[in-house]
Coordinates of C-alpha atoms in Angstrom, one line a residue:
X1 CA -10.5 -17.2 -17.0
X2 CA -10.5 -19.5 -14.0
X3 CA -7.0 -18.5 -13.1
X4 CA -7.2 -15.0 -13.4
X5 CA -10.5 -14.6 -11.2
X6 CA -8.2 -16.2 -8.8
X7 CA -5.7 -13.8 -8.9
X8 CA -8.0 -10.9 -8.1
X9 CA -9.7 -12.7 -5.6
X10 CA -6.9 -14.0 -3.1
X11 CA -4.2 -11.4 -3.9
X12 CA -3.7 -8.0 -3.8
X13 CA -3.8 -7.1 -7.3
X14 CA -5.2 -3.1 -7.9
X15 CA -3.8 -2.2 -11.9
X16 CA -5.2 -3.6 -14.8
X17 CA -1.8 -4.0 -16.4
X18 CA -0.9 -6.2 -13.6
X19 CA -3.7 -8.8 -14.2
X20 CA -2.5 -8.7 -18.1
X21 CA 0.9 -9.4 -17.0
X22 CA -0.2 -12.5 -15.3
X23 CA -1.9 -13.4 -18.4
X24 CA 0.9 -13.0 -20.5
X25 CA 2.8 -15.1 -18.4
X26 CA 0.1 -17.7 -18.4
X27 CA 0.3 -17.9 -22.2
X28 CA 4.1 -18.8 -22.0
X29 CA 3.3 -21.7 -19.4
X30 CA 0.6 -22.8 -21.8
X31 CA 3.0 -22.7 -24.7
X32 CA 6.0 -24.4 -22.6
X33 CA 3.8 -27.3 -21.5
X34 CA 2.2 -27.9 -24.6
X35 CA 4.5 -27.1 -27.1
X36 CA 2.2 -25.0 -29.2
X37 CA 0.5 -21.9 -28.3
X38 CA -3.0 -20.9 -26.9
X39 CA -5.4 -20.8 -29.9
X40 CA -5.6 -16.8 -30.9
X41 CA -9.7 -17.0 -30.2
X42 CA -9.5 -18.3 -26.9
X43 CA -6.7 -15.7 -25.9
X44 CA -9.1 -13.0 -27.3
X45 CA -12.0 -14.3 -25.1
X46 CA -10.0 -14.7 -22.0
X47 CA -8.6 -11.0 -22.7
X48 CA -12.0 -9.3 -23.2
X49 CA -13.3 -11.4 -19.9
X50 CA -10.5 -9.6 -18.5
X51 CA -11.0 -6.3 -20.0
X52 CA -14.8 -6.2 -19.5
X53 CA -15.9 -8.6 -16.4
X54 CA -12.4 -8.5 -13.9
X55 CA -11.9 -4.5 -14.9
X56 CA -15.5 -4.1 -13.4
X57 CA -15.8 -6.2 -10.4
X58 CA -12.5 -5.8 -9.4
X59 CA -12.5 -1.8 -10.5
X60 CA -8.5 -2.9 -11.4
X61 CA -6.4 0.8 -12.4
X62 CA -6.4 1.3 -15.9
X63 CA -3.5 4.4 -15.7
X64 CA -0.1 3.8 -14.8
X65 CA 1.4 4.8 -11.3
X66 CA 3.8 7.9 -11.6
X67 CA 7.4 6.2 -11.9
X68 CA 9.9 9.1 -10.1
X69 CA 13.1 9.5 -11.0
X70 CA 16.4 10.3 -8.6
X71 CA 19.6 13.0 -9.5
X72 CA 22.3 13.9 -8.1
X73 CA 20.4 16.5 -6.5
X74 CA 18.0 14.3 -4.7
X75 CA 20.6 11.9 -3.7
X76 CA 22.6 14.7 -2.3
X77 CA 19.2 16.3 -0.6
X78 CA 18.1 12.8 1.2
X79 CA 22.1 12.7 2.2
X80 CA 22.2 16.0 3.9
X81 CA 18.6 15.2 5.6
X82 CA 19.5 12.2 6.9
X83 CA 22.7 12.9 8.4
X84 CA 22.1 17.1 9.4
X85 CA 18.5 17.1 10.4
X86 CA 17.0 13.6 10.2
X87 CA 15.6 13.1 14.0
X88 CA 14.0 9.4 13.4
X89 CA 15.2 6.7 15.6
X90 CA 17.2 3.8 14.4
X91 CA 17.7 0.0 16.5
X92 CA 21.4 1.0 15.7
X93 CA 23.8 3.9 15.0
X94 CA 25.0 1.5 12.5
X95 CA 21.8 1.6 10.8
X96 CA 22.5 5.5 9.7
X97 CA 25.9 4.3 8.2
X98 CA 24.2 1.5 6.3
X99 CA 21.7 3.2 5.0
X100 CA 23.1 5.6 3.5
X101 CA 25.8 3.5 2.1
X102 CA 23.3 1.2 0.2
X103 CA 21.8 4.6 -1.2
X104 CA 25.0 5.6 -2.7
X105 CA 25.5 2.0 -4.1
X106 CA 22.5 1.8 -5.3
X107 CA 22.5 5.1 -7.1
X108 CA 26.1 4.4 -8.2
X109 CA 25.5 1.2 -9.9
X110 CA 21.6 0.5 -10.8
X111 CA 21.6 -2.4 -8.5
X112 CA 18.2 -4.2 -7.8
X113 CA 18.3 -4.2 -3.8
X114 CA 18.0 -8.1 -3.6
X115 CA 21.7 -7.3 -4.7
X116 CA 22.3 -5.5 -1.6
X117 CA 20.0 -6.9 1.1
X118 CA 17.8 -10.1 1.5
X119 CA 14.9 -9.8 -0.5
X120 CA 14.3 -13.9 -0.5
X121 CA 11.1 -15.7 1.4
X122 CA 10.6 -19.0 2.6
X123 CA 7.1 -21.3 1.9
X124 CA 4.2 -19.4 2.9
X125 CA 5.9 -16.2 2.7
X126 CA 7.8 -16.5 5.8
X127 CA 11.0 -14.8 6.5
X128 CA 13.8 -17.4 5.7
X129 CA 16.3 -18.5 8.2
X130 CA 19.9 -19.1 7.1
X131 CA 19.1 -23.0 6.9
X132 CA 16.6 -22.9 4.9
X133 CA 16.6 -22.6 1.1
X134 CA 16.5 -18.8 -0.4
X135 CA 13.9 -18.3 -3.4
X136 CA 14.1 -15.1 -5.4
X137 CA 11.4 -12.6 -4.5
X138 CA 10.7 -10.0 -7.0
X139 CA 10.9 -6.5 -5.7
X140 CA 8.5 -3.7 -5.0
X141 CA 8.6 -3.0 -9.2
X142 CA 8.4 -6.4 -9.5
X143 CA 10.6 -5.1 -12.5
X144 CA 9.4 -8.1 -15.5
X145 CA 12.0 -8.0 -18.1
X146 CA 8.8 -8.6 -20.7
X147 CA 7.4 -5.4 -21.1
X148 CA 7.2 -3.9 -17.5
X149 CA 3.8 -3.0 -17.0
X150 CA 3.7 -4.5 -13.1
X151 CA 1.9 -2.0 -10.2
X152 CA 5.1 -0.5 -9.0
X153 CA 4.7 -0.4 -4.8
X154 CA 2.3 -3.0 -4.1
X155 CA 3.9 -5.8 -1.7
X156 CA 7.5 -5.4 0.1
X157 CA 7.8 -1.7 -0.4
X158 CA 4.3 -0.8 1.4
X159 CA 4.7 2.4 3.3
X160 CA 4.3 2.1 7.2
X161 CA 3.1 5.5 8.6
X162 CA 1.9 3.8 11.6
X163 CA 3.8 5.8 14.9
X164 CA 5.2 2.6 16.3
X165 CA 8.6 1.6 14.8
X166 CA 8.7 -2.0 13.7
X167 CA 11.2 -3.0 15.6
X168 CA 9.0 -2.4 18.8
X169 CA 6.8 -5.2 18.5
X170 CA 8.6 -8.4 20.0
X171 CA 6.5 -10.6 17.8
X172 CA 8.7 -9.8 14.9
X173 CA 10.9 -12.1 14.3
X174 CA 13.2 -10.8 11.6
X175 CA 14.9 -8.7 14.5
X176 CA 15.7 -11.7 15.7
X177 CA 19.5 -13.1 15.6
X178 CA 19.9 -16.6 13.5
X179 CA 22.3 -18.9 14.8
X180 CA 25.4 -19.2 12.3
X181 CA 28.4 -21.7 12.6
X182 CA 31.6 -19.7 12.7
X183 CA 33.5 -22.2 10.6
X184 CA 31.5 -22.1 8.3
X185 CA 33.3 -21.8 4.5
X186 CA 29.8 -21.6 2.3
X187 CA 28.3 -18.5 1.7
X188 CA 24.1 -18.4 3.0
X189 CA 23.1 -15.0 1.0
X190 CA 23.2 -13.5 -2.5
X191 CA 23.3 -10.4 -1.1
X192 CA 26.7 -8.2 -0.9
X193 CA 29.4 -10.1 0.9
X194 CA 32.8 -9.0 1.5
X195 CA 34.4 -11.4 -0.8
X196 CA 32.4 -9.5 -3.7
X197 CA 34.3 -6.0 -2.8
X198 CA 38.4 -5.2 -3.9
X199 CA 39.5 -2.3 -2.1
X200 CA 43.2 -1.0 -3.7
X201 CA 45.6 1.7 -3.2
X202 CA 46.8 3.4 -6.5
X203 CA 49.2 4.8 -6.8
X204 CA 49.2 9.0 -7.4
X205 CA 50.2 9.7 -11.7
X206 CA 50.4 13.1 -9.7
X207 CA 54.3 13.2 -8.3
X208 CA 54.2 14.5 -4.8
X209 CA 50.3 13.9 -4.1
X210 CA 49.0 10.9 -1.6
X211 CA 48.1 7.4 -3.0
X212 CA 44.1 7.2 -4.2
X213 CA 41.6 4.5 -3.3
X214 CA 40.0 3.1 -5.8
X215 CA 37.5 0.1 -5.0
X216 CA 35.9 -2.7 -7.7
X217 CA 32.6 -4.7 -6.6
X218 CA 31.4 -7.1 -8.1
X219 CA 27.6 -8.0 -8.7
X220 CA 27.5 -12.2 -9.3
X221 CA 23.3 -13.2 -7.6
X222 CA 21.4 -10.5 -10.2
X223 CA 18.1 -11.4 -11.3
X224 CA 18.2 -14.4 -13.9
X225 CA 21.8 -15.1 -13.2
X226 CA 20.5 -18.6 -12.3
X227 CA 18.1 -19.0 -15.1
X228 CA 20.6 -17.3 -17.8
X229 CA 24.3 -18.4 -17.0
X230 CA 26.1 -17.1 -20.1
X231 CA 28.2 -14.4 -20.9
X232 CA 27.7 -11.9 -23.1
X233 CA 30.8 -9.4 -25.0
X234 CA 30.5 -5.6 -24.8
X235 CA 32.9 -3.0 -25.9
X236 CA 36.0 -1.3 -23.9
X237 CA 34.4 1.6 -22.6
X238 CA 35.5 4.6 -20.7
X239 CA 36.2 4.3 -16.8
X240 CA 33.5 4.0 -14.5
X241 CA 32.0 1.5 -16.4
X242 CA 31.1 -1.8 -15.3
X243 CA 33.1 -4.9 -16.6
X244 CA 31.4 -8.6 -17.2
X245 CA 32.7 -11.5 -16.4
X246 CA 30.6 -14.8 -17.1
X247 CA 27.3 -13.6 -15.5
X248 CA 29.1 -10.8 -13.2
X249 CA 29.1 -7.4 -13.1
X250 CA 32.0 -5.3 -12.1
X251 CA 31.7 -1.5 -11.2
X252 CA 34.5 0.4 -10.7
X253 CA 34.2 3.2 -8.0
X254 CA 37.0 6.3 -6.8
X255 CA 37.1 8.5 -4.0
X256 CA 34.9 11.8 -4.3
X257 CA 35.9 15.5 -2.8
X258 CA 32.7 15.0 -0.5
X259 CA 32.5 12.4 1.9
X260 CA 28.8 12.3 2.0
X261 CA 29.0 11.4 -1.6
X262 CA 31.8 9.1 -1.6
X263 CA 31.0 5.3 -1.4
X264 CA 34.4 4.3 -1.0
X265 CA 34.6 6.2 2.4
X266 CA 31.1 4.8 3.6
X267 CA 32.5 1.4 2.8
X268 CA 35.8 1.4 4.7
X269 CA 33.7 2.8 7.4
X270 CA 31.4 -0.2 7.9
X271 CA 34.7 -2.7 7.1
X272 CA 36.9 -0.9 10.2
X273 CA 33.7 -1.0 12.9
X274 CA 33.9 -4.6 12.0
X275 CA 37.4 -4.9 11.8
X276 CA 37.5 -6.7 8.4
X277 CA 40.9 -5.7 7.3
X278 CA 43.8 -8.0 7.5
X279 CA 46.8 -5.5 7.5
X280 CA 47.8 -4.5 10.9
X281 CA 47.1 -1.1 12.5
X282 CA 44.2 -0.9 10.0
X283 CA 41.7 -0.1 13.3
X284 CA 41.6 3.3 12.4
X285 CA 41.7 5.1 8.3
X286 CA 44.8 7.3 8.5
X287 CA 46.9 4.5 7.2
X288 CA 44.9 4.1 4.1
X289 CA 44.8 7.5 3.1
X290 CA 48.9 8.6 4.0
X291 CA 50.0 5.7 1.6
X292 CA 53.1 6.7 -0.6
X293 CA 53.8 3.7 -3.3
X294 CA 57.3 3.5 -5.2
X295 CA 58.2 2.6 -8.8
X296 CA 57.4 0.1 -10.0
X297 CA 54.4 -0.7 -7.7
X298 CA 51.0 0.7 -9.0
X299 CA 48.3 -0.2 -7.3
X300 CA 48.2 -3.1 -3.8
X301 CA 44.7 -5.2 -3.0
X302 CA 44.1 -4.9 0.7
X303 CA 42.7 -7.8 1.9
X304 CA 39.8 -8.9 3.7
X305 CA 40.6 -11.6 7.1
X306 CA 39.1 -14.8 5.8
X307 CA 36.7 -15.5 8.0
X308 CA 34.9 -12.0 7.2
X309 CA 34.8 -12.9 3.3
X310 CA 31.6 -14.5 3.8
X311 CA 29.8 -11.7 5.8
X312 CA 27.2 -9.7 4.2
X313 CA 28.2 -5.7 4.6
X314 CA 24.9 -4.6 5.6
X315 CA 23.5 -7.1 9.1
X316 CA 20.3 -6.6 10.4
X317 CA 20.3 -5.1 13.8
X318 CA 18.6 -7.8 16.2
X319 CA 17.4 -7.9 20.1
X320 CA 19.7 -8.9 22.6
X321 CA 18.5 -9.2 26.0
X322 CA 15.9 -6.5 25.2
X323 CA 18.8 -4.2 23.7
X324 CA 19.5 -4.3 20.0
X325 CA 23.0 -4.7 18.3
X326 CA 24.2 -5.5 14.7
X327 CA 23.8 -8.9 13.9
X328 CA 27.2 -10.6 13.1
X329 CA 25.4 -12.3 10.2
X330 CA 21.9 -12.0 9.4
X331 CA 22.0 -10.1 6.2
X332 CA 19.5 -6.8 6.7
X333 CA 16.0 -7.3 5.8
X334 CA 14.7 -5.5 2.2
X335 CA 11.4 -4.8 4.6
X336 CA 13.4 -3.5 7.2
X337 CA 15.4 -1.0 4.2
X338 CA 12.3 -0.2 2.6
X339 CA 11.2 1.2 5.7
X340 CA 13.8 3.3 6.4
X341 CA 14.1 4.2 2.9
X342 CA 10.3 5.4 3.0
X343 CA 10.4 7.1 6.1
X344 CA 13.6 9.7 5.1
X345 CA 11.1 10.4 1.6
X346 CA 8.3 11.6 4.2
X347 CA 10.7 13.5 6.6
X348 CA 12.6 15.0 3.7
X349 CA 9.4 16.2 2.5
X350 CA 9.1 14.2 -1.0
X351 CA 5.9 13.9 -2.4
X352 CA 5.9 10.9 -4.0
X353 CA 6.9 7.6 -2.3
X354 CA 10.6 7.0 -2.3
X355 CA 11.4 3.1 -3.2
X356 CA 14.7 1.8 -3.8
X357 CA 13.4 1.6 -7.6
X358 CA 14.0 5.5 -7.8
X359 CA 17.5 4.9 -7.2
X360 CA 17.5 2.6 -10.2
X361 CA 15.4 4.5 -12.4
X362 CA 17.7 7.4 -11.9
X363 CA 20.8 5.6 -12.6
X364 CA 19.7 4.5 -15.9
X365 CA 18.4 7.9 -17.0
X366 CA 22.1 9.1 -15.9
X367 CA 24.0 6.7 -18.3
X368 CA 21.5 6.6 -21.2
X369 CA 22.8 9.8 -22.7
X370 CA 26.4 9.5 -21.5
X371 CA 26.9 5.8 -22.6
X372 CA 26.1 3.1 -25.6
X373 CA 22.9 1.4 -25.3
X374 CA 24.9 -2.2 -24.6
X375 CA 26.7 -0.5 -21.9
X376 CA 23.3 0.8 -20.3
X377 CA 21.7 -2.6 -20.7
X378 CA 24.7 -3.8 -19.0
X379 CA 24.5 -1.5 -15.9
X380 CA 21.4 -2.3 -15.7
X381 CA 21.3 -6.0 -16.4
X382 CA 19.3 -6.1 -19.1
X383 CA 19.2 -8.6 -22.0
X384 CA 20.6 -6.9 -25.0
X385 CA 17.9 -5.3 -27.1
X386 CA 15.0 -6.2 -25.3
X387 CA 13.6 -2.9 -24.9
X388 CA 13.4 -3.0 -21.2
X389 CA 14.6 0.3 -20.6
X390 CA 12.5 2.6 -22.5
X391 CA 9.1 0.1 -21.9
X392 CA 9.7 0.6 -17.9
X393 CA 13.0 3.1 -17.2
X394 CA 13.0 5.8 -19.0
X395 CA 11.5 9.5 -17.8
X396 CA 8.0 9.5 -18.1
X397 CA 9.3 13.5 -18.8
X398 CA 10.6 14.4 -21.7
X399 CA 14.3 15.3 -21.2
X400 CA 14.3 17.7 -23.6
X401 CA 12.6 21.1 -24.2
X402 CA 11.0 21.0 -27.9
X403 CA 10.1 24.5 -27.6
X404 CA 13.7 25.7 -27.4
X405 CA 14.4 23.2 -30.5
X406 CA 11.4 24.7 -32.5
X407 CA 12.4 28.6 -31.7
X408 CA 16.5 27.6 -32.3
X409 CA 17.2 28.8 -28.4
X410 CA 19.9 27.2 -26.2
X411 CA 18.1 25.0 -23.3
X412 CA 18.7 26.1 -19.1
X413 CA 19.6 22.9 -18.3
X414 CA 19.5 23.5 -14.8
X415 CA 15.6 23.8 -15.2
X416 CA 15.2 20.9 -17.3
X417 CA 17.0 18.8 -14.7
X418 CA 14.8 20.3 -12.0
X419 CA 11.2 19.5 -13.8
X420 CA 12.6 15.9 -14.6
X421 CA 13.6 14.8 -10.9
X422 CA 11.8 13.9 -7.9
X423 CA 13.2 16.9 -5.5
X424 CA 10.7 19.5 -7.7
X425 CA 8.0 19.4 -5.6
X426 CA 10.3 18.4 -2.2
X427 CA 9.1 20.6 0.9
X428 CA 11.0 20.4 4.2
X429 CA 8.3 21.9 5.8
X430 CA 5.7 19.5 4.8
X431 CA 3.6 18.4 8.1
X432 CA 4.5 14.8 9.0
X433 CA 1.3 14.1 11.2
X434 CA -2.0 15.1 11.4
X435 CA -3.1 17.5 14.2
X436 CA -5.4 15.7 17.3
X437 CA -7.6 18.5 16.6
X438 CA -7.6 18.1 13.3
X439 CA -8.6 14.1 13.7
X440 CA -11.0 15.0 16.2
X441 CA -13.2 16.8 13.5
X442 CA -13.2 13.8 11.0
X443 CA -16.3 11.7 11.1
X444 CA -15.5 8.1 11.8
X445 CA -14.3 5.9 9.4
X446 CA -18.0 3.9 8.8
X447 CA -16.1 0.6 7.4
X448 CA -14.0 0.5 10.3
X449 CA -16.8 1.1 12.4
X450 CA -18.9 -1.6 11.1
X451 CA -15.5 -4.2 11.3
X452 CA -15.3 -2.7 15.0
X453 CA -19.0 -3.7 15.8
X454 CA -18.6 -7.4 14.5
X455 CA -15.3 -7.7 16.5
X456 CA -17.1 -7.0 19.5
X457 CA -20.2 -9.4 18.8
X458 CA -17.9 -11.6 18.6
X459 CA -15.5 -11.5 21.2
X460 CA -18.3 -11.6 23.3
X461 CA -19.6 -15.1 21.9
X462 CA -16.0 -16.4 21.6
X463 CA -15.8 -14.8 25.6
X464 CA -19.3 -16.6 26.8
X465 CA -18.3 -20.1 25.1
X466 CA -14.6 -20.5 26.0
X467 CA -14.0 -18.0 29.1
X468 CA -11.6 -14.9 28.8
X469 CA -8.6 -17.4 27.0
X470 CA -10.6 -17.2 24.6
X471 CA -7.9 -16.2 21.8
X472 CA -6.3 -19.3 22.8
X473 CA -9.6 -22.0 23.5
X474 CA -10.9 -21.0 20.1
X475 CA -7.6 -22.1 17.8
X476 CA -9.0 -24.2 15.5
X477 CA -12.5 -23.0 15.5
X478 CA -14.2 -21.4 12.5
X479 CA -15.8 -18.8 15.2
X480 CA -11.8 -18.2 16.4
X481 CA -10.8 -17.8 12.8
X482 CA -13.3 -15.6 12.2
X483 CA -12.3 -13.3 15.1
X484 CA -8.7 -13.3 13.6
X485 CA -10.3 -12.4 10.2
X486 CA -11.8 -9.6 11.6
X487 CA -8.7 -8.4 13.7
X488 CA -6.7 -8.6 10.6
X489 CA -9.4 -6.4 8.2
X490 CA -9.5 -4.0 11.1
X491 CA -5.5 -3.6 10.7
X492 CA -5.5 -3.5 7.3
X493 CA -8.3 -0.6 7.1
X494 CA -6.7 1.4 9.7
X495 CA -4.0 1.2 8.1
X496 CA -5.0 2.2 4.8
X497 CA -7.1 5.1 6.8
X498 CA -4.0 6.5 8.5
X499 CA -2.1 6.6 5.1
X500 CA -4.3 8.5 2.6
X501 CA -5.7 10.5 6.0
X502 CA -1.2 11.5 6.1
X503 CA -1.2 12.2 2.3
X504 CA -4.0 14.2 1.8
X505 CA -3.4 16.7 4.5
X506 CA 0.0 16.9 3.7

């Protein structure tokens, strides 16, 4: 009981399901350390404590948060947006390339985006530096492989609809460069590295046509891999479809008729701006793509230079001299892709929040009806019947129409795929800020008013006793920690303010 009033006191824990989850996983550290498990009374007792005295004080969410799913539409929609009418600013250009490059991979193969990005955090919750040791952070889902029931966007994936970019504040030190040795021959991230991606020209079965790209990467740091190094056998399956090697996952990708589609094209993108590629005259793509292989050769692995096998493919952009540039190794931020990742939902006009978790969900909806369950659970790196998928993936709609089924009529599956996706209620004409006149005839927020009074009671006292350094005389100080209490409630209610004042007059 102890531990779970703990829980709802110092963290920031709003669902009911949440709190359960914590005392579920509890009841496996009780059973671990002691061999045996919590007696089935006291389980019940701690349960109704929580169900009756936490669910109360706490007032914790008892209904689950809407989990949206992405299509091909969507994906297609946020695309066009971001690269046709998308006016937001980036550090970078190359920030627009990677972005929408981790969007197609993510949609493409189900990844979790600590796959993609850094996702890990030092002691205290610090952003880690390359020297120091990476621990696994769970993302915005927090996605438990037990039975799912987490608060899906509390943490890493909170919205920022604040009108300053993050970037702008100097304090923030992930937009900071880390040093890194350039002899270096051991790799600092889990996140995607060029030594994970094969890029090949195939040769055309079609006499007369050009050579094909096709392109295999592989997916070794997923979650568990550490805790759960063992292979597991799955069935030849049709193309597309990843392949698993010890605790790897392979995905298999080919070029697509659109280039805003094609994740091949995004990739050699990114690998000739940094000039990855060993063969020569490879600075530009025509090469590539006017190929013409001979009998017998089929298919030729171009390879990466050696010293870029290392690199992660998506770098965070970082200050220089008060100008920002890609970072030639600090791996891009989750927080910093969240953010961009939220901010195209709002400007596209989605209204529900888009989290990288969309991506996921929808990529597991694709395949469930197009492949075998062991090949979904693969895709998706799930244990083998464990349920996952239908306890925290699958549509909360129906993808079916039962009425059709019960009068024997043939389904429009173009509006079943509509009501089942995110982009139904997408409108490009949404407002994205709230009107000065429109603010002016709010009342003020009385919380923040109140927070706003005691700040300046207490400035004053901090001002009288240690003169106007007062931020600095005061370290130390219970008074001084209590001013920086207060300054940081006074964020975080503005904050909160500003984002359900955004939503609801959207």
């Amino acid at each position: 009981m102890l531990f779970l009033c703990f829980i709802c006191e110092n963290y920031k824990v709003k669902a009911f399901n949440s709190v359960h989850q914590y005392l579920l996983q509890f009841k496996q550290l009780y059973n671990r350390v002691n061999g045996h498990h919590m007696d089935t009374n006291d389980a019940k007792e701690v349960f109704k404590y929580l169900d009756t005295t936490l669910a109360d004080e706490f007032k914790l969410r008892r209904t689950m948060k809407a989990k949206p799913v992405l299509g091909a539409d969507d994906i297609f929609l946020l695309l066009t947006h971001l690269w046709a009418r998308d006016t937001s600013i980036f550090p970078t250009e190359d920030q627009w390339l990677t972005l929408a490059t981790i969007m197609l991979l993510s949609i493409y193969t189900g990844c979790r985006p600590a796959e993609l990005v850094d996702a890990s955090k030092g002691a205290g919750g610090k952003t880690t530096s390359r020297k120091r040791p990476h621990t696994e952070v769970w993302d915005a889902d927090n996605d438990m492989d037990e039975d799912g029931c987490v608060d899906e966007g509390d943490g890493l994936d909170e919205p920022n609809y604040q009108g300053r970019e993050p970037w702008e504040n100097k304090n923030d030190t992930e937009y900071d460069d880390d040093y890194f040795d350039p002899d270096t021959v051991e790799r600092e991230y889990k996140s995607l590295c060029y030594e994970d991606i094969r890029l090949w020209i195939v040769r055309n079965p079609t006499q007369g046509e050009r050579d094909l790209l096709g392109m295999e990467i592989t997916f070794s740091h997923h979650k568990g891999a550490d805790r759960k190094p063992k292979p597991y056998l799955l069935p030849l399956c049709l193309c597309l479809v990843p392949t698993n090697f010890d605790c790897s996952t392979t995905f298999l990708f080919h070029e697509e008729a659109l280039p805003i589609l094609c994740p091949i094209s995004h990739v050699l993108a990114i690998a000739i701006k940094d000039g990855a590629i060993e063969v020569e005259g490879s600075s530009h793509a025509e090469p590539l793509f006017t190929s013409n292989l001979q009998h017998p050769t089929k298919a030729v692995l171009i390879h990466w230079k050696p010293e870029m096998l290392k690199m992660p493919l998506f770098r965070q952009a970082v200050r220089s001299c008060d100008l920002f540039r890609t970072s030639e190794w600090k791996v891009l931020r989750y927080s910093t892709f969240a953010y961009y990742l939220d901010r195209l939902g709002w400007a596209t006009g989605f209204e529900q929040k888009l989290t990288s978790y969309c991506f996921r969900r929808g990529t597991g909806n694709a395949v469930d009806g197009a492949a075998t369950t062991a090949v979904r659970d693969q895709i998706l790196r799930h244990n083998p019947q464990t349920g996952v998928f239908c306890g925290s993936y699958n549509n909360e709609k129906v993808r079916f129409i039962v009425q059709d089924a019960v009068l024997d009529q043939p389904t429009n599956s173009g509006f079943l795929r509509a009501f089942t996706h995110m982009s139904l209620t997408c409108d490009p004409r949404a407002p994205q800020t709230v009107p000065d006149d429109v603010r002016d005839d709010l009342p003020p927020n009385p919380e923040l008013v109140q927070l706003k009074l005691e700040q300046q009671e207490l400035r004053l006292e901090l001002k009288r006793l240690y003169g106007h350094a007062f931020v600095q005389g005061s370290i130390g100080t219970e008074a001084g920690e209590e001013y920086r209490q207060l300054n940081r409630q006074i964020a975080t209610v503005t904050k909160t303010f500003e984002r359900e004042l955004k939503r609801e007059y959207r």
